[in-house]
Coordinates of C-alpha atoms in Angstrom, one line a residue:
Chain V
M1 CA 110.7 -92.1 -1.5
E2 CA 109.0 -95.5 -1.2
L3 CA 110.4 -98.3 0.9
W4 CA 109.1 -101.8 0.3
F5 CA 109.8 -104.8 2.5
K6 CA 110.0 -108.3 0.9
E7 CA 110.0 -111.7 2.6
I8 CA 111.0 -114.1 -0.1
D9 CA 112.0 -117.8 0.6
E10 CA 113.2 -120.7 -1.5
S11 CA 109.9 -120.7 -3.3
Q12 CA 110.9 -117.5 -5.0
S13 CA 107.7 -116.0 -3.7
G14 CA 106.4 -114.2 -0.6
L15 CA 104.9 -111.2 1.1
T16 CA 105.7 -107.6 0.3
F17 CA 104.4 -104.4 2.0
R18 CA 105.2 -100.7 2.0
V19 CA 107.2 -99.4 4.9
K20 CA 106.2 -95.9 6.1
N21 CA 109.0 -95.7 8.6
V22 CA 111.8 -97.9 9.9
L23 CA 111.4 -97.5 13.7
F24 CA 114.2 -99.7 14.9
S25 CA 117.0 -101.9 13.5
K26 CA 119.6 -103.8 15.4
Q27 CA 121.9 -106.8 15.1
T28 CA 121.5 -108.5 18.5
P29 CA 123.8 -111.3 19.6
Y30 CA 121.2 -113.8 18.2
Q31 CA 119.6 -112.2 15.1
R32 CA 118.8 -109.1 13.1
L33 CA 115.8 -107.3 14.6
D34 CA 113.8 -104.7 12.7
V35 CA 110.6 -102.8 13.5
F36 CA 108.7 -101.2 10.7
E37 CA 105.7 -98.9 10.7
T38 CA 103.2 -99.8 7.9
E39 CA 99.8 -98.4 6.8
F40 CA 97.7 -101.6 7.0
Y41 CA 99.5 -103.8 9.5
G42 CA 100.5 -101.2 12.0
N43 CA 103.9 -101.9 13.5
V44 CA 105.7 -105.0 12.3
L45 CA 108.4 -107.0 14.1
V46 CA 110.9 -108.7 11.8
L47 CA 113.6 -111.2 12.8
D48 CA 116.3 -112.2 10.3
G49 CA 114.0 -110.9 7.5
A50 CA 111.0 -113.0 8.6
V51 CA 107.8 -111.3 9.9
Q52 CA 107.1 -112.4 13.5
I53 CA 104.2 -110.3 14.5
T54 CA 102.1 -107.3 13.2
Q55 CA 99.7 -105.2 15.2
K56 CA 97.0 -106.1 12.8
D57 CA 97.0 -109.9 12.9
E58 CA 99.1 -111.0 15.9
F59 CA 95.9 -111.9 17.8
V60 CA 95.3 -115.0 15.7
Y61 CA 98.6 -116.8 16.4
H62 CA 98.7 -115.8 20.1
E63 CA 95.1 -116.8 20.9
M64 CA 95.4 -120.1 19.1
L65 CA 98.8 -121.0 20.7
A66 CA 97.6 -120.2 24.2
H67 CA 93.9 -121.0 24.5
V68 CA 93.7 -124.4 22.8
P69 CA 96.1 -126.1 25.3
L70 CA 94.9 -124.0 28.3
Y71 CA 91.3 -124.8 27.8
T72 CA 92.1 -128.5 27.2
H73 CA 93.9 -128.7 30.5
P74 CA 91.3 -128.8 33.4
N75 CA 93.4 -126.7 35.8
P76 CA 96.5 -125.1 34.4
R77 CA 98.4 -123.4 37.2
N78 CA 102.0 -123.3 36.1
V79 CA 102.8 -122.4 32.5
L80 CA 106.1 -122.2 30.7
I81 CA 106.6 -120.2 27.5
I82 CA 109.8 -120.6 25.5
G83 CA 110.4 -117.8 23.0
G84 CA 107.6 -115.3 22.8
G85 CA 109.6 -112.3 24.0
D86 CA 107.0 -110.0 22.4
G87 CA 104.6 -110.9 25.2
G88 CA 101.6 -111.8 23.0
T89 CA 101.4 -115.3 24.4
V90 CA 101.8 -114.1 27.9
R91 CA 98.9 -111.6 27.4
E92 CA 96.6 -114.5 26.4
V93 CA 97.8 -116.9 29.2
V94 CA 97.2 -114.5 32.0
K95 CA 93.5 -114.2 30.9
H96 CA 93.1 -117.6 32.6
P97 CA 92.5 -116.8 36.2
E98 CA 93.6 -120.3 37.4
V99 CA 97.1 -119.7 36.1
E100 CA 99.2 -118.9 39.1
H101 CA 102.6 -118.5 37.5
V102 CA 104.1 -118.0 34.0
D103 CA 107.8 -118.5 33.2
L104 CA 108.8 -116.8 30.0
V105 CA 112.2 -118.0 28.7
E106 CA 113.4 -115.7 25.9
I107 CA 116.9 -116.0 24.6
D108 CA 117.0 -112.4 23.2
E109 CA 116.3 -109.6 25.6
A110 CA 116.3 -107.1 22.6
V111 CA 113.0 -108.7 21.5
I112 CA 111.4 -107.9 24.9
Q113 CA 112.7 -104.3 24.8
A114 CA 111.5 -103.7 21.2
A115 CA 108.1 -105.1 22.2
K116 CA 107.9 -102.8 25.2
S117 CA 108.8 -99.8 23.0
Y118 CA 106.8 -100.5 19.8
F119 CA 104.0 -103.0 20.7
P120 CA 102.5 -101.8 23.9
E121 CA 99.2 -103.7 23.4
V122 CA 101.2 -106.9 22.8
S123 CA 103.8 -106.6 25.7
C124 CA 101.2 -105.2 28.1
E125 CA 101.3 -108.1 30.6
L126 CA 105.1 -108.7 30.7
D127 CA 105.2 -106.8 34.0
N128 CA 102.3 -108.8 35.5
P129 CA 103.3 -110.1 38.9
R130 CA 102.4 -113.6 37.9
V131 CA 105.0 -113.5 35.2
S132 CA 108.8 -114.2 35.5
I133 CA 111.0 -113.3 32.6
L134 CA 114.1 -115.5 32.3
P135 CA 116.5 -114.2 29.6
M136 CA 118.2 -117.5 28.6
D137 CA 118.3 -120.4 26.1
G138 CA 115.1 -122.4 26.5
I139 CA 116.9 -125.6 25.4
E140 CA 119.3 -125.2 28.3
Y141 CA 116.6 -124.1 30.7
I142 CA 114.4 -127.1 30.2
R143 CA 117.2 -129.7 30.4
K144 CA 116.8 -131.9 33.6
K145 CA 113.9 -129.7 34.7
P146 CA 111.7 -131.8 37.0
A147 CA 107.9 -132.1 36.4
T148 CA 106.9 -128.5 37.1
Y149 CA 104.6 -127.2 34.3
D150 CA 101.0 -128.0 33.5
V151 CA 101.3 -126.3 30.1
I152 CA 104.3 -125.6 27.9
L153 CA 104.0 -123.3 24.9
I154 CA 106.8 -123.2 22.3
D155 CA 106.5 -119.7 20.7
S156 CA 109.5 -119.9 18.4
T157 CA 110.9 -118.5 15.2
D158 CA 111.5 -120.8 12.2
P159 CA 113.7 -123.8 13.1
V160 CA 117.0 -122.3 11.9
G161 CA 119.7 -120.6 13.9
P162 CA 118.9 -120.2 17.6
A163 CA 115.5 -122.0 17.3
E164 CA 116.8 -125.1 15.4
G165 CA 117.0 -127.2 18.6
L166 CA 113.5 -126.3 19.6
I167 CA 112.1 -129.0 17.2
A168 CA 114.6 -131.8 18.1
A169 CA 113.4 -135.0 19.7
S170 CA 115.8 -134.5 22.6
F171 CA 114.2 -131.1 23.3
Y172 CA 110.7 -132.7 23.3
K173 CA 111.9 -135.4 25.7
D174 CA 113.1 -132.7 28.1
A175 CA 109.8 -130.9 27.7
F176 CA 107.9 -134.2 28.4
K177 CA 109.9 -134.5 31.7
A178 CA 109.2 -130.9 32.7
L179 CA 105.5 -131.4 32.4
T180 CA 103.3 -132.6 35.2
D181 CA 101.4 -135.9 34.9
N182 CA 98.5 -134.3 33.1
G183 CA 100.6 -131.9 31.1
V184 CA 100.0 -130.5 27.7
M185 CA 102.2 -128.7 25.2
A186 CA 101.6 -126.7 22.1
V187 CA 104.3 -125.7 19.6
Q188 CA 104.3 -123.4 16.5
A189 CA 104.7 -125.9 13.7
E190 CA 105.2 -124.0 10.5
S191 CA 103.5 -123.9 7.1
P192 CA 102.2 -127.2 5.5
F193 CA 102.1 -125.5 2.1
F194 CA 105.6 -124.0 2.0
Y195 CA 107.5 -126.1 4.6
P196 CA 105.9 -129.5 4.6
E197 CA 109.2 -131.2 5.6
W198 CA 109.4 -129.1 8.7
V199 CA 105.8 -129.9 9.6
K200 CA 106.4 -133.6 9.1
K201 CA 109.6 -133.5 11.2
I202 CA 108.0 -131.6 14.1
F203 CA 105.0 -133.9 14.1
S204 CA 107.1 -137.0 13.9
N205 CA 109.5 -135.9 16.7
L206 CA 106.5 -135.0 18.9
N207 CA 105.0 -138.4 18.1
G208 CA 108.1 -140.3 19.2
V209 CA 107.8 -138.7 22.7
F210 CA 104.2 -138.0 23.5
P211 CA 101.3 -140.5 23.7
V212 CA 98.8 -137.9 22.3
T213 CA 99.8 -135.8 19.3
R214 CA 97.7 -133.7 16.9
L215 CA 98.1 -130.9 14.5
Y216 CA 95.8 -127.9 14.4
L217 CA 95.4 -125.0 12.0
S218 CA 94.9 -121.3 11.9
F219 CA 95.0 -118.4 9.5
T220 CA 97.8 -115.8 9.9
P221 CA 97.9 -113.5 6.9
T222 CA 101.5 -112.4 7.3
Y223 CA 102.9 -115.9 7.6
P224 CA 103.8 -117.6 4.3
G225 CA 100.6 -118.8 2.6
G226 CA 98.4 -117.6 5.5
M227 CA 97.9 -121.2 6.7
W228 CA 99.8 -122.1 9.8
T229 CA 100.0 -125.2 12.0
F230 CA 100.4 -125.8 15.6
G231 CA 101.5 -129.1 17.2
F232 CA 99.5 -130.3 20.2
A233 CA 101.1 -132.9 22.4
S234 CA 100.1 -134.3 25.8
K235 CA 100.6 -137.1 28.3
G236 CA 97.0 -138.2 27.9
L237 CA 94.5 -135.3 27.5
D238 CA 92.8 -135.1 24.1
P239 CA 92.3 -131.6 22.8
V240 CA 88.9 -132.3 21.4
S241 CA 87.2 -135.0 23.5
D242 CA 88.7 -133.7 26.8
F243 CA 87.8 -130.0 26.0
D244 CA 85.1 -128.6 28.2
P245 CA 83.8 -125.4 26.7
S246 CA 82.0 -124.6 30.0
R247 CA 85.4 -123.7 31.4
I248 CA 85.3 -120.5 29.3
P249 CA 83.8 -117.8 31.5
E250 CA 80.5 -116.4 30.3
G251 CA 81.0 -113.1 28.5
L252 CA 84.7 -113.7 27.7
S253 CA 85.3 -113.4 24.0
F254 CA 88.3 -113.4 21.8
K255 CA 89.0 -112.0 18.3
Y256 CA 89.8 -115.4 16.7
Y257 CA 89.3 -118.2 19.2
T258 CA 85.8 -119.7 19.9
P259 CA 84.9 -123.0 21.5
E260 CA 83.6 -124.3 18.2
L261 CA 86.8 -123.3 16.4
H262 CA 88.8 -125.0 19.1
K263 CA 87.4 -128.3 17.8
A264 CA 87.2 -127.4 14.1
A265 CA 90.9 -126.4 14.0
F266 CA 91.8 -130.1 14.4
Q267 CA 90.0 -131.0 11.2
L268 CA 92.8 -130.8 8.6
P269 CA 92.7 -130.5 4.9
A270 CA 93.6 -133.9 3.2
F271 CA 97.1 -132.8 2.1
V272 CA 97.9 -131.6 5.7
Q273 CA 96.5 -134.7 7.2
A274 CA 98.9 -136.6 5.0
L275 CA 101.9 -135.0 6.7
T276 CA 100.9 -136.7 10.0
K277 CA 101.1 -140.2 8.5
Chain T
M1 CA 117.2 -110.9 -16.0
E2 CA 114.8 -111.3 -13.1
L3 CA 111.1 -110.6 -13.5
W4 CA 109.0 -110.2 -10.4
F5 CA 105.2 -110.1 -10.3
K6 CA 103.5 -108.1 -7.5
E7 CA 99.8 -108.0 -6.6
I8 CA 99.4 -105.0 -4.3
D9 CA 96.1 -103.6 -3.2
E10 CA 94.9 -100.6 -1.2
S11 CA 96.5 -102.1 1.9
Q12 CA 99.9 -101.3 0.3
S13 CA 100.8 -105.0 0.8
G14 CA 100.5 -108.2 -1.2
L15 CA 101.9 -111.2 -2.9
T16 CA 105.1 -111.2 -5.0
F17 CA 106.7 -114.0 -6.9
R18 CA 109.4 -114.5 -9.5
V19 CA 108.3 -115.0 -13.1
K20 CA 110.4 -117.5 -15.1
N21 CA 108.5 -116.9 -18.3
V22 CA 105.6 -114.8 -19.5
L23 CA 103.6 -117.4 -21.4
F24 CA 100.7 -115.3 -22.6
S25 CA 99.4 -111.7 -22.4
K26 CA 96.3 -110.3 -23.9
Q27 CA 93.8 -107.5 -23.5
T28 CA 90.5 -109.2 -24.0
P29 CA 87.2 -107.3 -24.5
Y30 CA 86.7 -107.7 -20.7
Q31 CA 90.0 -107.7 -18.9
R32 CA 93.8 -108.0 -19.1
L33 CA 94.8 -111.7 -19.1
D34 CA 98.3 -112.9 -18.3
V35 CA 99.8 -116.4 -17.9
F36 CA 103.1 -116.7 -16.1
E37 CA 105.4 -119.7 -15.5
T38 CA 106.8 -119.7 -12.0
E39 CA 109.2 -122.1 -10.1
F40 CA 107.0 -122.9 -7.1
Y41 CA 103.4 -122.3 -8.2
G42 CA 103.7 -123.7 -11.7
N43 CA 101.6 -121.7 -14.2
V44 CA 99.6 -118.8 -12.9
L45 CA 96.6 -117.2 -14.5
V46 CA 96.2 -113.4 -13.7
L47 CA 93.2 -111.2 -14.6
D48 CA 93.6 -107.4 -14.3
G49 CA 96.6 -107.9 -12.1
A50 CA 95.0 -110.3 -9.6
V51 CA 96.0 -114.0 -9.4
Q52 CA 93.0 -116.2 -10.2
I53 CA 94.5 -119.7 -10.2
T54 CA 97.9 -121.4 -9.9
Q55 CA 98.7 -125.0 -10.7
K56 CA 100.0 -125.5 -7.2
D57 CA 97.0 -124.4 -5.1
E58 CA 93.9 -124.2 -7.4
F59 CA 92.7 -127.4 -5.9
V60 CA 91.6 -125.8 -2.6
Y61 CA 89.3 -123.2 -4.1
H62 CA 87.7 -125.5 -6.7
E63 CA 87.1 -128.4 -4.3
M64 CA 85.6 -126.2 -1.6
L65 CA 83.4 -124.2 -4.0
A66 CA 82.0 -127.4 -5.6
H67 CA 81.8 -130.2 -3.0
V68 CA 80.3 -128.3 -0.1
P69 CA 77.1 -127.5 -2.0
L70 CA 77.1 -130.7 -4.1
Y71 CA 77.4 -133.0 -1.1
T72 CA 74.8 -130.9 0.8
H73 CA 72.2 -131.4 -1.9
P74 CA 70.9 -135.0 -1.9
N75 CA 70.6 -135.4 -5.6
P76 CA 72.2 -132.6 -7.7
R77 CA 71.3 -133.3 -11.3
N78 CA 71.5 -129.9 -13.0
V79 CA 74.3 -127.6 -12.2
L80 CA 75.0 -124.0 -13.3
I81 CA 78.5 -122.4 -13.0
I82 CA 78.8 -118.7 -13.6
G83 CA 82.4 -117.6 -14.3
G84 CA 85.0 -120.4 -13.9
G85 CA 86.2 -120.4 -17.5
D86 CA 89.4 -122.1 -16.4
G87 CA 87.4 -125.3 -15.9
G88 CA 88.6 -126.1 -12.3
T89 CA 85.1 -126.0 -10.9
V90 CA 83.7 -128.1 -13.8
R91 CA 86.4 -130.7 -13.1
E92 CA 85.2 -131.1 -9.5
V93 CA 81.5 -131.0 -10.4
V94 CA 81.7 -133.9 -12.9
K95 CA 83.2 -136.1 -10.2
H96 CA 79.6 -136.4 -8.9
P97 CA 78.1 -139.2 -11.0
E98 CA 74.5 -138.1 -10.3
V99 CA 75.2 -134.8 -12.1
E100 CA 73.5 -135.1 -15.5
H101 CA 74.3 -131.7 -16.9
V102 CA 76.5 -128.7 -16.2
D103 CA 76.0 -125.3 -17.9
L104 CA 79.2 -123.1 -17.7
V105 CA 78.4 -119.5 -18.4
E106 CA 81.7 -117.6 -18.9
I107 CA 81.7 -114.1 -20.3
D108 CA 85.3 -114.2 -21.6
E109 CA 86.2 -116.9 -24.1
A110 CA 89.8 -116.0 -23.9
V111 CA 89.9 -117.4 -20.3
I112 CA 88.7 -120.8 -21.6
Q113 CA 91.3 -120.7 -24.4
A114 CA 94.2 -119.8 -22.0
A115 CA 93.1 -122.6 -19.7
K116 CA 93.1 -125.2 -22.5
S117 CA 96.5 -124.1 -23.6
Y118 CA 98.3 -123.6 -20.2
F119 CA 96.3 -125.4 -17.6
P120 CA 95.5 -128.8 -19.1
E121 CA 94.9 -130.5 -15.7
V122 CA 92.4 -127.7 -14.7
S123 CA 90.5 -127.5 -18.0
C124 CA 90.5 -131.2 -18.6
E125 CA 86.7 -131.7 -18.3
L126 CA 85.6 -128.7 -20.4
D127 CA 84.9 -131.1 -23.3
N128 CA 83.0 -133.6 -21.2
P129 CA 79.7 -134.4 -23.0
R130 CA 77.8 -133.5 -19.8
V131 CA 79.1 -129.9 -20.0
S132 CA 77.7 -127.1 -22.1
I133 CA 79.8 -123.9 -22.5
L134 CA 77.8 -120.7 -22.9
P135 CA 80.0 -117.8 -23.7
M136 CA 77.9 -114.9 -22.4
D137 CA 77.2 -112.6 -19.4
G138 CA 76.0 -114.7 -16.4
I139 CA 73.8 -111.8 -15.2
E140 CA 71.9 -111.7 -18.5
Y141 CA 71.8 -115.5 -18.7
I142 CA 70.1 -116.0 -15.4
R143 CA 67.5 -113.2 -15.7
K144 CA 64.0 -114.7 -15.9
K145 CA 65.5 -118.2 -16.0
P146 CA 62.8 -120.6 -14.7
A147 CA 63.6 -123.1 -11.9
T148 CA 66.1 -125.3 -13.6
Y149 CA 69.2 -125.9 -11.5
D150 CA 69.7 -127.9 -8.3
V151 CA 73.0 -126.2 -7.6
I152 CA 74.4 -122.8 -8.8
L153 CA 78.1 -122.0 -8.2
I154 CA 79.3 -118.4 -8.6
D155 CA 83.0 -118.7 -9.6
S156 CA 83.7 -115.0 -10.1
T157 CA 86.6 -112.6 -10.0
D158 CA 86.6 -109.7 -7.5
P159 CA 83.4 -107.7 -7.6
V160 CA 84.7 -104.9 -9.8
G161 CA 84.3 -104.5 -13.6
P162 CA 82.4 -107.3 -15.3
A163 CA 81.8 -109.2 -12.0
E164 CA 80.4 -106.3 -10.0
G165 CA 76.8 -107.3 -10.7
L166 CA 77.4 -110.8 -9.5
I167 CA 77.1 -109.8 -5.8
A168 CA 74.0 -107.6 -6.3
A169 CA 70.7 -108.4 -4.5
S170 CA 69.0 -108.4 -7.9
F171 CA 71.3 -111.1 -9.2
Y172 CA 70.8 -113.2 -6.2
K173 CA 67.0 -112.9 -6.7
D174 CA 67.4 -114.1 -10.2
A175 CA 69.5 -117.0 -9.0
F176 CA 66.9 -117.9 -6.4
K177 CA 64.3 -118.2 -9.1
A178 CA 66.6 -120.2 -11.3
L179 CA 67.0 -122.8 -8.5
T180 CA 64.7 -125.8 -8.1
D181 CA 62.7 -126.1 -4.8
N182 CA 65.5 -127.8 -3.0
G183 CA 68.2 -125.7 -4.6
V184 CA 71.5 -124.6 -3.1
M185 CA 74.1 -122.0 -4.2
A186 CA 77.7 -121.3 -3.3
V187 CA 79.5 -118.1 -4.2
Q188 CA 83.1 -117.0 -3.8
A189 CA 82.9 -114.3 -1.1
E190 CA 86.3 -112.6 -0.8
S191 CA 88.7 -112.0 2.1
P192 CA 87.4 -111.2 5.6
F193 CA 90.8 -109.8 6.5
F194 CA 91.4 -107.5 3.5
Y195 CA 87.9 -106.9 2.2
P196 CA 85.6 -107.2 5.1
E197 CA 83.1 -104.7 3.5
W198 CA 82.7 -107.0 0.5
V199 CA 82.2 -110.0 2.7
K200 CA 79.5 -108.2 4.6
K201 CA 77.8 -107.0 1.5
I202 CA 77.8 -110.4 -0.1
F203 CA 76.5 -112.0 3.0
S204 CA 73.9 -109.4 3.6
N205 CA 72.6 -109.5 0.0
L206 CA 72.4 -113.3 0.1
N207 CA 70.6 -113.0 3.5
G208 CA 68.0 -110.7 2.0
V209 CA 67.0 -113.3 -0.6
F210 CA 67.6 -116.9 0.8
P211 CA 66.1 -118.4 3.9
V212 CA 69.4 -120.3 4.7
T213 CA 72.7 -118.5 4.5
R214 CA 76.1 -119.3 6.0
L215 CA 79.8 -118.4 5.4
Y216 CA 82.5 -121.0 5.2
L217 CA 86.3 -120.7 5.0
S218 CA 89.3 -122.2 3.3
F219 CA 93.0 -121.5 2.9
T220 CA 94.2 -120.3 -0.6
P221 CA 97.8 -119.2 -0.3
T222 CA 97.7 -117.0 -3.4
Y223 CA 94.6 -115.1 -2.5
P224 CA 95.2 -112.0 -0.2
G225 CA 96.0 -113.2 3.3
G226 CA 95.4 -116.8 2.5
M227 CA 92.0 -116.8 4.2
W228 CA 89.1 -116.9 1.8
T229 CA 85.3 -117.2 2.3
F230 CA 82.5 -118.7 0.4
G231 CA 78.9 -117.9 0.8
F232 CA 76.4 -120.7 1.1
A233 CA 72.7 -120.0 0.4
S234 CA 69.8 -122.4 0.0
K235 CA 66.0 -122.6 -0.2
G236 CA 66.1 -124.8 3.0
L237 CA 68.9 -127.3 3.1
D238 CA 71.4 -126.7 5.9
P239 CA 75.1 -127.4 4.9
V240 CA 76.0 -129.0 8.2
S241 CA 72.9 -130.7 9.6
D242 CA 71.6 -131.9 6.1
F243 CA 75.0 -133.1 5.0
D244 CA 75.2 -136.9 4.7
P245 CA 78.9 -138.0 4.5
S246 CA 77.8 -141.5 3.4
R247 CA 77.0 -139.9 0.0
I248 CA 80.8 -139.7 -0.7
P249 CA 81.7 -142.9 -2.5
E250 CA 84.2 -145.1 -0.6
G251 CA 87.7 -144.7 -1.8
L252 CA 87.1 -141.3 -3.3
S253 CA 89.4 -138.7 -1.9
F254 CA 90.4 -135.1 -2.5
K255 CA 93.5 -133.1 -1.8
Y256 CA 91.7 -130.6 0.4
Y257 CA 88.0 -131.5 1.0
T258 CA 87.1 -134.1 3.6
P259 CA 83.7 -134.8 5.2
E260 CA 85.0 -133.5 8.6
L261 CA 86.3 -130.4 7.0
H262 CA 83.0 -129.8 5.2
K263 CA 81.5 -129.3 8.7
A264 CA 84.5 -127.6 10.3
A265 CA 84.7 -125.0 7.5
F266 CA 81.5 -123.4 8.9
Q267 CA 83.1 -122.7 12.3
L268 CA 84.3 -119.2 11.8
P269 CA 86.9 -117.1 13.7
A270 CA 85.2 -114.6 15.9
F271 CA 86.1 -111.6 13.7
V272 CA 84.7 -113.3 10.7
Q273 CA 81.5 -114.4 12.5
A274 CA 81.1 -110.7 13.3
L275 CA 80.8 -109.9 9.6
T276 CA 77.6 -111.9 9.4
K277 CA 75.8 -109.9 12.1

């Protein structure tokens, strides 16, 4: 028997791969959660039919979401992650020795459990003593939160269902208030090729709240089209001119992120640049 | 009835999209050629089951293959394109007013005919008086060719079947001899995520022949993984330090290429950089 997964969207196109085994399937209170074993991608975590992470390529998204803001900020001590229950972003954040504490606010505890069972090399730092896991709605959590965090990372699913409010201007206003004076934020910001309207809305909403806003790009093969954006927003720090590569300890290396790529990722193709106008 | 196209490779994964109409199908002397009409991508050209171009995203590949070498060379007058029978690379090359002549060497005339019939906005410059179309094998064509071309562009299919010899060291040696003293070359160089061994082989073979070699990246949603490399090789010109953005006429703009992206495209993710060691 052959099982094939397909992730097809309104474009009537998408990704397909062969499933060796279905490892886990559950309807949680928030979403449908599946874990598949595949030949090429290793284990794959799927929420509501959309691939979230694969063992083969999760490093790209997690490294770029975490290190670009964390190496822009000169001294990130307190970090908030909203979403990201798989632990991949936590794993990257705790590589920064100056980070004293990480709050991970994940609405769906089933994601955390699935990550611990099937993605040990992704969830490996969820039990780190510097990390607190708060199983609740990030939108509620951040409402009226005082200036607490140096860096906020929005590691969300597509902006439908439970994650819809995570791209709203009101949410970004709450995030702004929850940041310290020098605070920076990075948000997953969708595909400029398949979902340009979402990219525009995210950028425009960030732009209405934060004085500094930029988009940056990375390649994630299992996200639609392979080209994925992040939104950078800060109270003043610029992700290129305020970035000091000497903060990266000698000998530390990543699979995707490099100091040169940190800067290059902000150079956008013309049609992506147009979405920020 | 619903028709779905799938491009699956050894990874047991790939691209799938719905086909509205099959516009053309033919077994040529060299390959199987299909043209599909789709909702999102417009018309799609497929050779031996692999997507070559779509109306929606062909601009990325053609702009990056042409403009990076052509804006690196200070005065590209004679240009050779091997492959590229669809005409997309020709269309970009003739945007450079200093280009006096383009030789397009395409082995399969059926590709040219299909492009003229179903991709008018791609093939639109194939009848330009500055362009000569030579229907023959590029490997044969370039053998013992004297120093003639300022720029050579290898716009090939995957290196199997008729295109296998287009990544061989012997072919690159012939290309080197066919270039003028200041000559530069760019070659399509495959996916670092799905075909790292091909990328390594192409880079290593270029490296054995040319004094200057670099890889650069772009996003093409319909190529496996969306992340695609090009190889840059020259007799001395560096694609970053010898690039003069003032050569781009004011007001001229592209859909993907920008002067900043020209330089940023050479900043590779760590795992891609490793393929050049």
